[in-house]
Short mmCIF file of C-alpha atoms and ligand atoms in Angstrom, two decimals:
data_model
loop_
_atom_site.label_atom_id
_atom_site.label_comp_id
_atom_site.label_asym_id
_atom_site.label_seq_id
_atom_site.Cartn_x
_atom_site.Cartn_y
_atom_site.Cartn_z
CA MET A 123 5.83 -8.85 16.20
CA ASP A 124 5.73 -5.21 17.26
CA PHE A 125 6.16 -2.34 14.86
CA LYS A 126 9.62 -1.31 16.08
CA ASN A 127 10.97 -4.81 15.49
CA LEU A 128 9.44 -4.82 12.03
CA ILE A 129 11.26 -1.58 11.15
CA SER A 130 14.59 -2.88 12.44
CA HIS A 131 14.06 -6.20 10.64
CA CYS A 132 13.53 -4.26 7.40
CA LYS A 133 16.81 -2.43 7.90
CA GLU A 134 18.90 -5.34 9.17
CA TYR A 135 17.93 -7.62 6.31
CA GLY A 136 18.22 -5.10 3.49
CA PHE A 137 14.57 -4.29 2.80
CA ILE A 138 14.30 -0.62 3.75
CA TYR A 139 16.79 1.99 4.95
CA PRO A 140 16.11 5.56 6.08
CA SER A 141 17.02 7.96 3.25
CA SER A 142 20.48 9.58 3.47
CA GLU A 143 21.01 7.95 6.83
CA ILE A 144 24.60 9.14 7.25
CA TYR A 145 23.11 12.65 7.54
CA ASP A 146 20.58 11.40 10.12
CA GLY A 147 17.95 10.63 7.50
CA LEU A 148 15.28 12.72 5.81
CA SER A 149 11.89 12.67 7.44
CA ALA A 150 9.34 10.36 5.77
CA VAL A 151 11.66 9.42 2.90
CA TYR A 152 13.02 5.88 2.61
CA ASP A 153 15.28 3.83 0.35
CA TYR A 154 14.60 0.24 -0.64
CA GLY A 155 17.51 -2.18 -0.23
CA PRO A 156 18.40 -5.29 -2.26
CA TYR A 157 15.54 -7.47 -0.95
CA GLY A 158 13.16 -4.54 -0.67
CA VAL A 159 13.50 -3.70 -4.35
CA GLU A 160 12.82 -7.33 -5.31
CA LEU A 161 9.69 -7.51 -3.16
CA LYS A 162 8.48 -4.15 -4.41
CA ASN A 163 9.09 -5.16 -8.03
CA ASN A 164 7.13 -8.36 -7.46
CA ILE A 165 4.21 -6.39 -6.04
CA LYS A 166 4.30 -4.11 -9.07
CA GLN A 167 4.54 -7.07 -11.41
CA TYR A 168 1.54 -8.77 -9.78
CA TRP A 169 -0.46 -5.58 -10.15
CA TRP A 170 0.66 -4.95 -13.74
CA LYS A 171 0.05 -8.50 -14.87
CA SER A 172 -3.40 -8.77 -13.32
CA MET A 173 -4.58 -5.27 -14.20
CA VAL A 174 -2.97 -4.71 -17.61
CA GLN A 175 -1.84 -7.94 -19.19
CA MET A 176 -4.81 -10.03 -18.03
CA HIS A 177 -7.30 -7.48 -19.39
CA GLU A 178 -7.54 -7.02 -23.12
CA ASN A 179 -9.22 -3.68 -22.57
CA ILE A 180 -6.64 -2.17 -20.21
CA VAL A 181 -3.35 -0.71 -21.46
CA GLY A 182 -0.42 0.86 -19.65
CA ILE A 183 1.49 4.12 -19.92
CA ASP A 184 4.44 5.73 -18.20
CA ALA A 185 3.89 9.49 -18.08
CA ALA A 186 6.43 12.05 -16.88
CA ILE A 187 6.42 13.26 -13.29
CA PHE A 188 6.46 16.90 -14.43
CA MET A 189 3.30 18.07 -16.16
CA HIS A 190 2.12 21.39 -17.51
CA PRO A 191 1.20 23.47 -14.42
CA LYS A 192 -2.33 24.03 -15.77
CA THR A 193 -2.92 20.31 -15.22
CA TRP A 194 -3.05 20.93 -11.48
CA LYS A 195 -5.28 23.95 -11.83
CA ALA A 196 -7.78 21.87 -13.83
CA SER A 197 -7.62 18.88 -11.51
CA GLY A 198 -8.39 21.08 -8.50
CA HIS A 199 -5.10 20.35 -6.74
CA VAL A 200 -3.92 24.00 -6.75
CA ASP A 201 -7.08 25.17 -5.01
CA ALA A 202 -8.29 22.18 -3.06
CA PHE A 203 -5.48 19.73 -2.30
CA ASN A 204 -5.09 20.97 1.25
CA ASP A 205 -4.87 19.57 4.73
CA PRO A 206 -5.93 21.58 7.79
CA LEU A 207 -2.78 22.56 9.66
CA VAL A 208 -2.46 23.66 13.28
CA ASP A 209 0.66 24.44 15.36
CA ASN A 210 1.11 24.21 19.08
CA LYS A 211 2.67 27.54 20.10
CA ASP A 212 4.65 26.07 22.99
CA SER A 213 6.20 22.98 21.42
CA LYS A 214 6.14 24.40 17.86
CA LYS A 215 4.92 20.95 16.83
CA ARG A 216 2.74 20.77 13.77
CA TYR A 217 -0.43 18.68 13.53
CA ARG A 218 -3.19 17.92 11.09
CA ALA A 219 -6.29 19.32 12.78
CA ASP A 220 -8.49 16.41 11.63
CA GLN A 221 -6.01 13.87 12.98
CA LEU A 222 -5.96 15.61 16.38
CA ILE A 223 -9.74 15.39 16.53
CA GLU A 224 -9.79 11.78 15.36
CA GLY A 225 -7.21 10.99 18.03
CA TYR A 226 -9.54 12.51 20.61
CA ALA A 227 -12.40 10.33 19.37
CA GLU A 228 -10.16 7.25 19.46
CA LYS A 229 -9.38 7.93 23.11
CA ILE A 230 -13.08 7.92 23.96
CA GLU A 231 -13.49 4.73 21.94
CA ALA A 232 -10.68 3.17 24.01
CA LYS A 233 -12.61 4.05 27.19
CA ILE A 234 -15.68 2.31 25.79
CA GLN A 235 -13.59 -0.72 24.94
CA LYS A 236 -12.24 -0.79 28.49
CA ASP A 237 -15.77 -0.86 29.88
CA VAL A 238 -16.71 -3.60 27.42
CA ASP A 239 -13.68 -5.70 28.42
CA LYS A 240 -14.47 -5.28 32.11
CA ALA A 241 -18.07 -6.33 31.60
CA LYS A 242 -16.98 -9.29 29.51
CA GLU A 243 -14.76 -10.47 32.33
CA LYS A 244 -17.51 -9.97 34.87
CA PHE A 245 -20.31 -11.74 33.00
CA GLY A 246 -18.22 -14.40 31.25
CA GLU A 247 -19.95 -16.71 28.77
CA SER A 248 -23.35 -15.06 29.02
CA PHE A 249 -22.04 -11.62 27.96
CA ASP A 250 -23.75 -10.09 24.93
CA GLU A 251 -21.51 -7.32 23.62
CA THR A 252 -23.95 -5.89 21.08
CA MET A 253 -26.66 -5.63 23.72
CA TYR A 254 -24.26 -4.06 26.21
CA ARG A 255 -23.11 -1.44 23.71
CA ALA A 256 -26.71 -0.63 22.80
CA THR A 257 -27.98 -0.23 26.37
CA ASN A 258 -25.24 0.71 28.84
CA PRO A 259 -25.83 4.42 29.62
CA ARG A 260 -22.16 5.35 30.00
CA VAL A 261 -21.21 3.64 26.73
CA LEU A 262 -24.13 5.32 24.95
CA GLU A 263 -23.17 8.74 26.22
CA ARG A 264 -19.58 8.28 25.08
CA GLN A 265 -20.63 6.95 21.69
CA GLN A 266 -22.90 9.98 21.24
CA GLU A 267 -19.97 12.26 21.95
CA ILE A 268 -17.79 10.47 19.37
CA ASP A 269 -20.54 10.69 16.75
CA ALA A 270 -21.18 14.38 17.42
CA VAL A 271 -17.49 15.33 17.31
CA LEU A 272 -16.80 13.39 14.10
CA LYS A 273 -19.92 14.76 12.41
CA ARG A 274 -18.97 18.32 13.24
CA MET A 275 -15.41 17.68 12.02
CA ASN A 276 -16.60 16.16 8.75
CA ASP A 277 -19.02 19.03 8.14
CA ALA A 278 -16.23 21.55 8.77
CA LEU A 279 -13.85 19.69 6.46
CA ARG A 280 -16.48 19.52 3.74
CA ASP A 281 -17.24 23.24 4.01
CA GLY A 282 -13.60 24.26 4.40
CA ASN A 283 -14.58 25.81 7.73
CA MET A 284 -11.18 26.09 9.42
CA GLU A 285 -12.58 28.30 12.17
CA ASP A 286 -14.91 25.60 13.40
CA LEU A 287 -12.15 22.97 13.33
CA GLY A 288 -10.15 25.30 15.60
CA ALA A 289 -13.16 25.80 17.87
CA LEU A 290 -13.70 22.04 18.07
CA ILE A 291 -10.08 21.45 19.11
CA ASN A 292 -10.48 24.04 21.88
CA GLU A 293 -13.88 22.79 23.04
CA CYS A 294 -12.63 19.21 23.26
CA GLY A 295 -9.70 20.47 25.34
CA ILE A 296 -7.19 18.67 23.13
CA THR A 297 -3.60 19.03 24.34
CA CYS A 298 -0.27 18.77 22.51
CA GLU A 299 1.45 15.46 23.23
CA VAL A 300 4.82 17.21 23.53
CA SER A 301 4.13 20.38 25.55
CA GLY A 302 0.90 19.23 27.15
CA SER A 303 -0.56 22.68 26.46
CA LYS A 304 -3.75 23.83 24.72
CA ASN A 305 -2.02 26.84 23.22
CA TRP A 306 -2.97 26.40 19.53
CA THR A 307 -2.60 28.64 16.49
CA GLU A 308 -5.53 29.14 14.17
CA VAL A 309 -6.23 26.25 11.82
CA ARG A 310 -5.25 27.03 8.24
CA GLN A 311 -5.22 25.24 4.89
CA PHE A 312 -1.88 23.83 3.77
CA ASN A 313 -1.34 22.78 0.15
CA LEU A 314 0.34 19.40 -0.14
CA MET A 315 2.01 19.85 -3.52
CA PHE A 316 5.77 20.29 -3.76
CA ASN A 317 6.82 22.87 -6.30
CA THR A 318 9.92 23.79 -8.21
CA GLN A 319 10.90 26.16 -10.97
CA LEU A 320 11.56 25.69 -14.69
CA GLY A 321 15.04 26.91 -15.67
CA ASN A 322 14.04 29.12 -18.57
CA ILE A 323 10.94 30.95 -17.27
CA ALA A 324 10.95 33.24 -14.23
CA GLY A 325 8.09 33.76 -11.77
CA GLU A 326 4.64 32.13 -11.51
CA GLU A 327 4.65 31.14 -15.18
CA GLY A 328 7.56 28.78 -14.68
CA LYS A 329 6.24 27.20 -11.51
CA LEU A 330 6.15 23.41 -11.77
CA TYR A 331 4.70 20.84 -9.40
CA LEU A 332 5.87 17.35 -8.57
CA ARG A 333 2.77 15.29 -9.33
CA PRO A 334 0.76 14.42 -6.21
CA GLU A 335 -0.95 11.54 -8.05
CA THR A 336 -0.26 9.62 -11.23
CA ALA A 337 -3.88 9.80 -12.43
CA GLN A 338 -3.57 13.13 -14.24
CA GLY A 339 -0.90 11.73 -16.59
CA ILE A 340 -3.57 9.27 -17.67
CA PHE A 341 -6.35 11.85 -18.13
CA VAL A 342 -4.30 14.17 -20.32
CA ASN A 343 -3.28 11.21 -22.48
CA PHE A 344 -6.77 9.78 -22.73
CA LEU A 345 -7.32 10.58 -26.42
CA ASN A 346 -3.73 9.77 -27.44
CA VAL A 347 -4.07 6.31 -25.99
CA GLN A 348 -7.59 5.72 -27.25
CA LYS A 349 -6.64 6.70 -30.79
CA SER A 350 -3.34 4.84 -30.94
CA THR A 351 -4.77 1.60 -29.52
CA ARG A 352 -8.31 1.89 -31.00
CA GLN A 353 -9.78 0.84 -27.66
CA LYS A 354 -13.53 1.02 -27.35
CA ILE A 355 -15.31 2.12 -24.21
CA PRO A 356 -15.26 0.56 -21.62
CA PHE A 357 -11.47 0.50 -21.41
CA GLY A 358 -8.79 1.37 -18.90
CA ILE A 359 -5.38 3.02 -18.74
CA ALA A 360 -2.97 1.99 -16.01
CA GLN A 361 0.23 3.44 -14.68
CA ILE A 362 2.77 2.82 -11.93
CA GLY A 363 4.89 5.75 -10.84
CA LYS A 364 6.17 8.11 -8.21
CA ALA A 365 3.98 10.69 -6.53
CA PHE A 366 4.92 13.40 -4.04
CA ARG A 367 2.97 14.94 -1.17
CA ASN A 368 4.24 17.37 1.40
CA GLU A 369 2.45 15.55 4.22
CA ILE A 370 2.16 17.57 7.43
CA VAL A 371 2.44 14.61 9.72
CA ALA A 372 4.37 11.77 8.22
CA ARG A 373 4.88 8.99 10.71
CA GLN A 374 4.38 5.26 10.70
CA PHE A 375 7.34 4.31 8.56
CA ILE A 376 6.47 3.78 4.89
CA PHE A 377 2.73 4.15 5.49
CA ARG A 378 2.82 7.90 4.90
CA MET A 379 5.80 9.13 2.92
CA ARG A 380 6.58 12.37 1.14
CA GLU A 381 7.81 10.50 -1.93
CA PHE A 382 5.97 7.30 -2.73
CA GLU A 383 4.76 5.13 -5.55
CA GLN A 384 1.23 4.62 -6.80
CA MET A 385 -0.36 1.99 -8.98
CA GLU A 386 -3.41 3.58 -10.56
CA MET A 387 -5.91 2.57 -13.19
CA GLN A 388 -8.56 4.82 -14.71
CA PHE A 389 -11.43 2.95 -16.30
CA PHE A 390 -13.34 4.98 -18.92
CA ILE A 391 -17.03 4.18 -19.22
CA ARG A 392 -20.37 5.43 -20.51
CA PRO A 393 -22.03 8.10 -18.33
CA GLY A 394 -24.68 6.47 -16.17
CA GLU A 395 -22.86 3.13 -15.95
CA GLU A 396 -20.54 4.24 -13.15
CA MET A 397 -22.20 2.49 -10.23
CA GLN A 398 -22.12 -0.87 -11.95
CA TRP A 399 -18.40 -0.50 -12.76
CA TYR A 400 -17.70 0.88 -9.31
CA GLU A 401 -19.14 -2.33 -7.81
CA TYR A 402 -17.22 -4.43 -10.32
CA TRP A 403 -13.88 -2.86 -9.42
CA LYS A 404 -14.58 -3.00 -5.69
CA GLU A 405 -15.08 -6.72 -5.94
CA THR A 406 -12.20 -7.30 -8.39
CA ARG A 407 -9.71 -5.41 -6.27
CA MET A 408 -10.74 -7.23 -3.09
CA LYS A 409 -10.19 -10.55 -4.91
CA TRP A 410 -6.72 -9.36 -5.95
CA HIS A 411 -5.79 -8.93 -2.29
CA LEU A 412 -7.34 -12.20 -1.19
CA ALA A 413 -5.50 -14.17 -3.91
CA LEU A 414 -2.26 -13.46 -2.04
CA GLY A 415 -3.56 -15.46 0.88
CA THR A 416 -4.39 -12.40 3.01
CA PRO A 417 -7.23 -13.48 5.30
CA GLN A 418 -10.53 -11.65 4.79
CA SER A 419 -10.43 -10.65 8.47
CA LYS A 420 -7.45 -8.38 7.72
CA LEU A 421 -9.24 -6.52 4.92
CA ARG A 422 -12.40 -4.46 4.93
CA PHE A 423 -14.25 -1.85 2.91
CA HIS A 424 -14.66 1.58 4.39
CA ASP A 425 -16.99 4.07 2.71
CA HIS A 426 -15.77 7.67 2.62
CA ASP A 427 -17.58 10.09 4.92
CA ASN A 428 -16.25 13.02 2.93
CA LEU A 429 -16.23 12.71 -0.84
CA ALA A 430 -13.34 14.41 -2.63
CA HIS A 431 -14.26 17.25 -4.97
CA TYR A 432 -14.14 14.93 -7.98
CA ALA A 433 -16.02 11.88 -6.71
CA ASN A 434 -19.65 10.73 -6.52
CA ALA A 435 -18.84 7.49 -4.71
CA ALA A 436 -15.67 6.38 -2.96
CA VAL A 437 -14.57 3.47 -0.85
CA ASP A 438 -11.28 2.43 0.71
CA ILE A 439 -9.96 -1.05 1.07
CA GLN A 440 -8.50 -0.94 4.55
CA PHE A 441 -5.86 -3.30 5.86
CA ASP A 442 -5.23 -4.23 9.47
CA PHE A 443 -1.76 -2.63 9.83
CA PRO A 444 0.20 -3.00 13.10
CA PHE A 445 -1.39 0.31 14.18
CA GLY A 446 -4.96 -0.62 13.21
CA PHE A 447 -7.19 -0.63 10.12
CA ARG A 448 -6.07 2.07 7.67
CA GLU A 449 -6.48 2.84 3.96
CA LEU A 450 -4.49 0.64 1.63
CA GLU A 451 -6.32 1.32 -1.61
CA GLY A 452 -9.01 3.69 -2.86
CA ILE A 453 -11.73 3.00 -5.42
CA HIS A 454 -13.36 6.17 -6.66
CA SER A 455 -16.11 7.00 -9.08
CA ARG A 456 -14.61 10.22 -10.46
CA THR A 457 -17.49 11.06 -12.83
CA ASP A 458 -16.42 13.13 -15.86
CA PHE A 459 -14.87 15.75 -13.58
CA ASP A 460 -11.23 15.50 -14.68
CA LEU A 461 -11.76 15.20 -18.43
CA THR A 462 -14.32 18.01 -18.40
CA GLU A 463 -12.03 20.34 -16.46
CA HIS A 464 -9.09 19.58 -18.77
CA GLN A 465 -11.35 20.23 -21.73
CA LYS A 466 -12.31 23.63 -20.33
CA LEU A 467 -8.81 24.76 -19.45
CA SER A 468 -7.00 23.41 -22.51
CA GLY A 469 -9.71 24.24 -25.01
CA LYS A 470 -9.18 20.75 -26.53
CA LYS A 471 -12.03 18.26 -26.90
CA LEU A 472 -11.62 15.15 -24.76
CA GLN A 473 -14.59 13.23 -26.08
CA TYR A 474 -15.25 9.76 -27.33
CA PHE A 475 -17.43 8.83 -30.25
CA ASP A 476 -19.43 5.79 -29.24
CA PRO A 477 -20.21 3.85 -32.45
CA GLU A 478 -22.95 1.79 -30.80
CA LEU A 479 -24.82 4.80 -29.45
CA ASN A 480 -23.80 6.92 -32.43
CA GLU A 481 -23.00 9.83 -30.11
CA ASN A 482 -20.12 11.84 -28.64
CA TYR A 483 -19.61 12.16 -24.91
CA VAL A 484 -17.04 12.84 -22.20
CA PRO A 485 -16.55 9.43 -20.58
CA PHE A 486 -17.07 8.82 -16.89
CA VAL A 487 -14.23 7.29 -14.89
CA VAL A 488 -13.90 4.71 -12.14
CA GLU A 489 -10.44 4.68 -10.61
CA THR A 490 -8.53 2.14 -8.55
CA SER A 491 -5.54 3.58 -6.73
CA ILE A 492 -3.17 1.73 -4.47
CA GLY A 493 0.08 2.81 -2.85
CA CYS A 494 2.87 0.41 -3.68
CA ASP A 495 4.68 1.21 -0.44
CA ARG A 496 1.55 0.67 1.65
CA MET A 497 1.06 -2.68 -0.07
CA PHE A 498 4.68 -3.49 0.79
CA LEU A 499 4.05 -2.59 4.43
CA ALA A 500 0.85 -4.63 4.49
CA MET A 501 2.59 -7.69 3.07
CA ILE A 502 5.70 -7.53 5.22
CA SER A 503 3.83 -6.77 8.45
CA GLN A 504 1.46 -9.66 7.86
CA ALA A 505 4.31 -12.01 6.93
CA LEU A 506 6.84 -11.40 9.69
CA LYS A 507 6.52 -13.96 12.47
CA GLU A 508 8.57 -15.17 15.38
CA GLU A 509 8.25 -18.92 15.78
CA LYS A 510 9.53 -21.75 17.89
CA VAL A 511 10.96 -24.51 15.71
CA PRO A 512 13.17 -27.55 16.31
CA ASP A 513 16.82 -26.94 15.38
CA ALA A 514 19.27 -29.41 13.85
CA ASP A 515 19.89 -31.10 17.22
CA GLY A 516 16.19 -31.48 17.92
CA ASN A 517 16.15 -28.64 20.50
CA GLU A 518 13.65 -25.84 20.35
CA SER A 519 14.90 -22.55 18.95
CA THR A 520 13.30 -19.29 17.84
CA ARG A 521 13.30 -18.15 14.25
CA GLU A 522 12.19 -14.96 12.54
CA VAL A 523 10.44 -15.92 9.35
CA LEU A 524 8.83 -13.88 6.60
CA LYS A 525 5.87 -15.90 5.40
CA LEU A 526 5.42 -13.97 2.18
CA HIS A 527 3.42 -15.50 -0.62
CA PRO A 528 6.09 -17.37 -2.68
CA ALA A 529 5.15 -15.32 -5.76
CA LEU A 530 6.12 -12.13 -3.89
CA ALA A 531 9.21 -13.47 -2.10
CA PRO A 532 12.39 -11.58 -3.12
CA VAL A 533 14.47 -14.77 -3.45
CA LYS A 534 12.67 -17.92 -4.58
CA VAL A 535 15.39 -20.49 -4.03
CA ALA A 536 18.58 -20.62 -1.98
CA VAL A 537 21.17 -23.12 -3.16
CA LEU A 538 23.29 -24.43 -0.29
CA PRO A 539 26.17 -26.90 -0.40
CA LEU A 540 26.12 -28.84 2.86
CA LEU A 541 29.79 -28.02 3.52
CA LYS A 542 31.89 -25.13 2.30
CA ASN A 543 35.27 -26.80 2.08
CA LYS A 544 34.30 -29.84 0.02
CA GLU A 545 35.03 -28.94 -3.56
CA GLU A 546 32.75 -31.70 -4.95
CA LEU A 547 29.81 -30.23 -3.04
CA THR A 548 30.43 -26.59 -3.89
CA SER A 549 30.95 -27.27 -7.57
CA ALA A 550 27.80 -29.42 -7.77
CA ALA A 551 25.91 -26.64 -5.95
CA THR A 552 27.29 -23.97 -8.29
CA GLU A 553 26.06 -26.03 -11.23
CA VAL A 554 22.56 -26.27 -9.73
CA PHE A 555 22.63 -22.55 -8.99
CA ASN A 556 23.65 -21.67 -12.56
CA THR A 557 20.76 -23.71 -13.94
CA LEU A 558 18.11 -22.46 -11.53
CA LYS A 559 19.01 -18.78 -11.78
CA LYS A 560 17.73 -18.73 -15.35
CA HIS A 561 14.29 -19.61 -14.01
CA PHE A 562 14.06 -17.83 -10.65
CA ASN A 563 15.80 -15.25 -8.52
CA CYS A 564 18.23 -17.51 -6.63
CA GLN A 565 20.92 -17.12 -4.05
CA TYR A 566 24.03 -19.21 -3.50
CA ASP A 567 25.22 -19.39 0.10
CA GLU A 568 28.00 -21.55 1.53
CA LYS A 569 28.97 -19.54 4.64
CA ASP A 570 28.22 -20.84 8.19
CA ALA A 571 26.49 -23.98 9.39
CA ILE A 572 23.47 -25.09 7.38
CA GLY A 573 21.07 -24.22 10.24
CA ARG A 574 22.23 -20.60 10.26
CA ARG A 575 21.88 -20.38 6.52
CA TYR A 576 18.30 -21.64 6.78
CA ARG A 577 17.60 -18.90 9.38
CA ARG A 578 18.99 -16.21 7.09
CA GLN A 579 16.76 -17.40 4.26
CA ASP A 580 13.74 -17.57 6.61
CA ALA A 581 14.37 -13.96 7.62
CA ILE A 582 14.17 -12.75 4.01
CA GLY A 583 11.24 -15.01 3.17
CA THR A 584 12.88 -17.48 0.74
CA PRO A 585 10.27 -20.21 0.24
CA TYR A 586 12.67 -22.99 -0.79
CA CYS A 587 16.19 -24.01 0.21
CA VAL A 588 17.90 -26.59 -1.98
CA THR A 589 20.71 -28.47 -0.22
CA ILE A 590 23.45 -30.33 -2.02
CA ASP A 591 24.89 -33.18 0.08
CA PHE A 592 26.94 -36.33 -0.41
CA ASP A 593 23.95 -38.25 -1.80
CA THR A 594 23.77 -35.65 -4.55
CA LEU A 595 27.16 -36.79 -5.80
CA GLU A 596 25.93 -40.39 -5.90
CA ASN A 597 22.48 -40.07 -7.42
CA ASN A 598 21.91 -36.49 -8.64
CA THR A 599 19.23 -35.75 -6.08
CA VAL A 600 18.96 -32.80 -3.67
CA THR A 601 16.68 -31.88 -0.78
CA ILE A 602 14.16 -29.07 -0.98
CA ARG A 603 13.27 -27.54 2.38
CA ASP A 604 9.93 -25.78 2.62
CA ARG A 605 10.09 -22.49 4.57
CA ASP A 606 6.67 -22.88 6.18
CA THR A 607 6.32 -26.60 6.91
CA LEU A 608 10.08 -27.22 7.32
CA GLU A 609 9.53 -30.48 5.47
CA GLN A 610 12.35 -31.77 3.33
CA GLU A 611 11.76 -33.56 0.08
CA ARG A 612 14.30 -35.45 -2.01
CA VAL A 613 14.12 -34.45 -5.67
CA LYS A 614 16.11 -35.15 -8.85
CA ILE A 615 18.12 -32.11 -9.97
CA GLU A 616 16.54 -32.28 -13.43
CA ASP A 617 13.07 -32.01 -11.86
CA LEU A 618 13.84 -29.01 -9.64
CA ALA A 619 12.68 -26.19 -11.91
CA ALA A 620 9.43 -27.98 -12.79
CA LYS A 621 8.76 -28.73 -9.14
CA ILE A 622 9.43 -25.23 -7.80
CA GLY A 623 8.11 -23.23 -10.75
CA PRO A 624 4.36 -23.63 -10.24
CA ARG A 625 4.68 -22.75 -6.55
CA VAL A 626 6.61 -19.51 -6.97
CA ASN A 627 5.44 -18.17 -10.31
CA MET A 628 2.94 -15.32 -10.58
CA ALA A 629 0.61 -17.53 -12.65
CA SER A 630 -0.52 -19.29 -9.47
CA ILE A 631 -2.32 -16.16 -8.26
CA LEU A 632 -3.55 -14.65 -11.50
P1 LIG B 739 -4.72 9.16 3.17
O1 LIG B 739 -6.15 9.42 3.52
O2 LIG B 739 -4.11 8.00 3.91
O3 LIG B 739 -3.87 10.39 3.15
P2 LIG B 739 -5.52 9.49 0.48
O4 LIG B 739 -6.97 9.20 0.61
O5 LIG B 739 -5.05 10.87 0.39
O6 LIG B 739 -4.72 8.71 1.65
P3 LIG B 739 -5.39 8.76 -2.26
O7 LIG B 739 -5.25 10.14 -2.72
O8 LIG B 739 -6.67 8.04 -2.46
O9 LIG B 739 -4.94 8.66 -0.71
O10 LIG B 739 -4.18 7.91 -2.86
C1 LIG B 739 -4.31 6.58 -3.28
C2 LIG B 739 -3.36 5.66 -2.55
O11 LIG B 739 -2.03 6.17 -2.53
C3 LIG B 739 -3.70 5.47 -1.07
O12 LIG B 739 -4.68 4.48 -0.91
C4 LIG B 739 -2.38 5.06 -0.49
O13 LIG B 739 -2.18 3.66 -0.64
C5 LIG B 739 -1.38 5.78 -1.34
N1 LIG B 739 -0.87 6.97 -0.64
C6 LIG B 739 -1.45 8.18 -0.55
N2 LIG B 739 -0.68 9.02 0.15
C7 LIG B 739 0.44 8.33 0.51
C8 LIG B 739 1.62 8.65 1.24
N3 LIG B 739 1.83 9.86 1.73
N4 LIG B 739 2.55 7.68 1.42
C9 LIG B 739 2.36 6.44 0.91
N5 LIG B 739 1.28 6.09 0.22
C10 LIG B 739 0.32 7.00 0.01
#
């Protein structure tokens, strides 16, 4: 299903709406609708259960969005949380310089791919792609150009050399997609933090930031949490909450938003043990994704070329989104950078006394950080399918179905009386609904023909439809229809909850 259809499906079925749409929306800000909020809550619950409640040595917090402004000085965000910005003077369109250059490299890569495809067609079965890529002179030349451009870009980004990024854009002859011109401004650093002002203090002193990550709320509370829970190192602190970034280019729906939600966990460890924990969390987080039934082919690790100012190792878990493999989650070895900087700026000790080593130290940190909205996009884009299925009359028809993992599905069970105007059926169905809704998020639906009701449930990803028919009145049994196999099973009403429970509860994936 293409990306446009996915976005309209999300709107039509109450998953995601553009923010303040009656005023033509607000760029890169979105609202979650009735099914969207259920799916998002389920994603958060899966994360919280597996990260916090399944680990005796990980606890949660919920810190405020506003923090003392010195927090962001210490963390490096005031000075270094920048993206390189460049404007096209003719179209006035704004770009991220690194994304322009990456786009240029992707175009060359596409040319290589075209050559590869042509050769594949020409040579058929006997074609050896690896060999071709390693020996074909034109491919090699193009690959060398990609490597050289990306290396120069990464060096410039690392050194904060905006001049060279500008020179690279000019030398590559990159044009604006709107005006078609090469008339660029200089590249300059743009800070991504939103700011606002405290009511009772004027000027710089009262300047507040909307947090660009949730992690700092964890760092500043490190000792509070450690003391009040008597956790021993290694232990973790987790948090789910909103973060804000004034992204220069925010496209691709909920992939890059200006207001979004993060699920972050900081794991505090002994200095020197970071690589072992880094590997542990890499593996653990990948397993978390795979447990949802996401095929391994849709997930991959991607090591960072450019380490952030706070990290000594960093990897992304990338997901194969409709627009290609992109970052879904980051795992970072943050050393003792944050705690040490907070110690310096606050003048307060942020150390841990290790009873086994009989010594004090500033712990090292390995972080896992995933965007809740990106996870939502990953799940919904992977789940949405258009399928040919037999309809009630045995003819073939097309259905849109969301094949979400049942544990994530917004509605677990739809309760459907076969006919709307038969009181016996609707009252029996209402009784079933009232029982089941204590166990699962359920929906009662009696409008339209049963086939149309099934389609509506398919479109929102409901794994089970329970139908109440005339046999129900005779023998207290109902049919359960499975969203994916379309098989129908006859089950006693009293057995319903026990039958459905194990298939839709979170426990199945923990
Ligand atoms: P990117 O390179 O895509 O800008 P990042 O490396 O800046 O992401 P981190 O700072 O590592 O991202 O943030 C951790 C996670 O938060 C990301 O893996 C992503 O899932 C999510 N995230 C970051 N920025 C956004 C955004 N603007 N909109 C939605 N989710 C985001």
